[in-house]
């Protein structure tokens, strides 16, 4: 890790957050349940400590997660930040590199002071607290709340904190199914089931309900899936013409990768899609086994976790992009 920035111990992190200061919380583009839940959970904590706090991101929270934050905030776009809100401190959550927030640059003047993350391969861009063993950034936010409670800085958890942090933890663990889930993950989630929110309904919204647009994507995924290496690599691929024909907004394409991942025998699942006429393909990857897909994505300038990673590939055609992925994946199946 970079010597330029300081690694913070956990209590040091909590003490720095205790200092009252107008705070901006930033997080990665296309925020998922962990990014949004962690950001708004931390905001609730800092406000309980008397720090005026706002959450900002270069794109809006995904519709699936909006129910948890809509009463707190209409929009997270920087354009909607009150003009008189001048932060004295900037904290990032769930964001491994500045590149994941690059679209914020130019739209907002900010420099991150404290980075809180759980991506083991992150590159520090501020004083940092990174716990690669946490299944979700939400686990760290939960621990911060416990520190504040144990040290008398707050007397009870803020309203909605349990829902927000539960959402963060539940979504990054696929509802406690992924291999990143630990006994501690369950203990934290259990403590958050404090009666302040309906977790059965929350889980239904997060995991069991699908919009018609999402079903369309799942159906297209099934029809456009290819298999390599005896069915151990599945690639669900859509070219721009197919994307246009589907007419589904870009935030509803998660079903592409989950369809590929769910096929029996698949060890590495890949979703590839071209979202515009530009020769750029957006790639998501998942590993069901030992393969470290963050290595695969790093080859193309992307990153993530060993089990879930992403990148963009520049290629003239869909076939060329697929060939690049297949040849780079060979090493997983020797
Ligand atoms: Mn996360």
PDB file of C-alpha atoms and ligand atoms in Angstrom, residues 32 34-35 94 118-119 135-137 172 305, ligand 1:
ATOM      1  CA  UNK A  32     -24.994  -1.098  -5.679  1.00  0.00           C
ATOM      2  CA  UNK A  34     -23.453  -1.967  -0.467  1.00  0.00           C
ATOM      3  CA  UNK A  35     -22.297   1.421  -1.749  1.00  0.00           C
ATOM      4  CA  UNK A  94     -16.898   0.863  -0.988  1.00  0.00           C
ATOM      5  CA  UNK A 118     -13.274  -3.833   1.780  1.00  0.00           C
ATOM      6  CA  UNK A 119     -11.698  -4.472  -1.636  1.00  0.00           C
ATOM      7  CA  UNK A 135     -17.876  -9.257   3.036  1.00  0.00           C
ATOM      8  CA  UNK A 136     -19.361  -5.803   2.562  1.00  0.00           C
ATOM      9  CA  UNK A 137     -18.339  -2.263   3.373  1.00  0.00           C
ATOM     10  CA  UNK A 172     -22.806  -7.945  -1.264  1.00  0.00           C
ATOM     11  CA  UNK A 305     -12.767  -9.181  -6.140  1.00  0.00           C
TER      12      UNK A 305
HETATM   13 MN1  LIG B   1     -18.983  -3.692  -1.540  1.00  0.00          MN
END
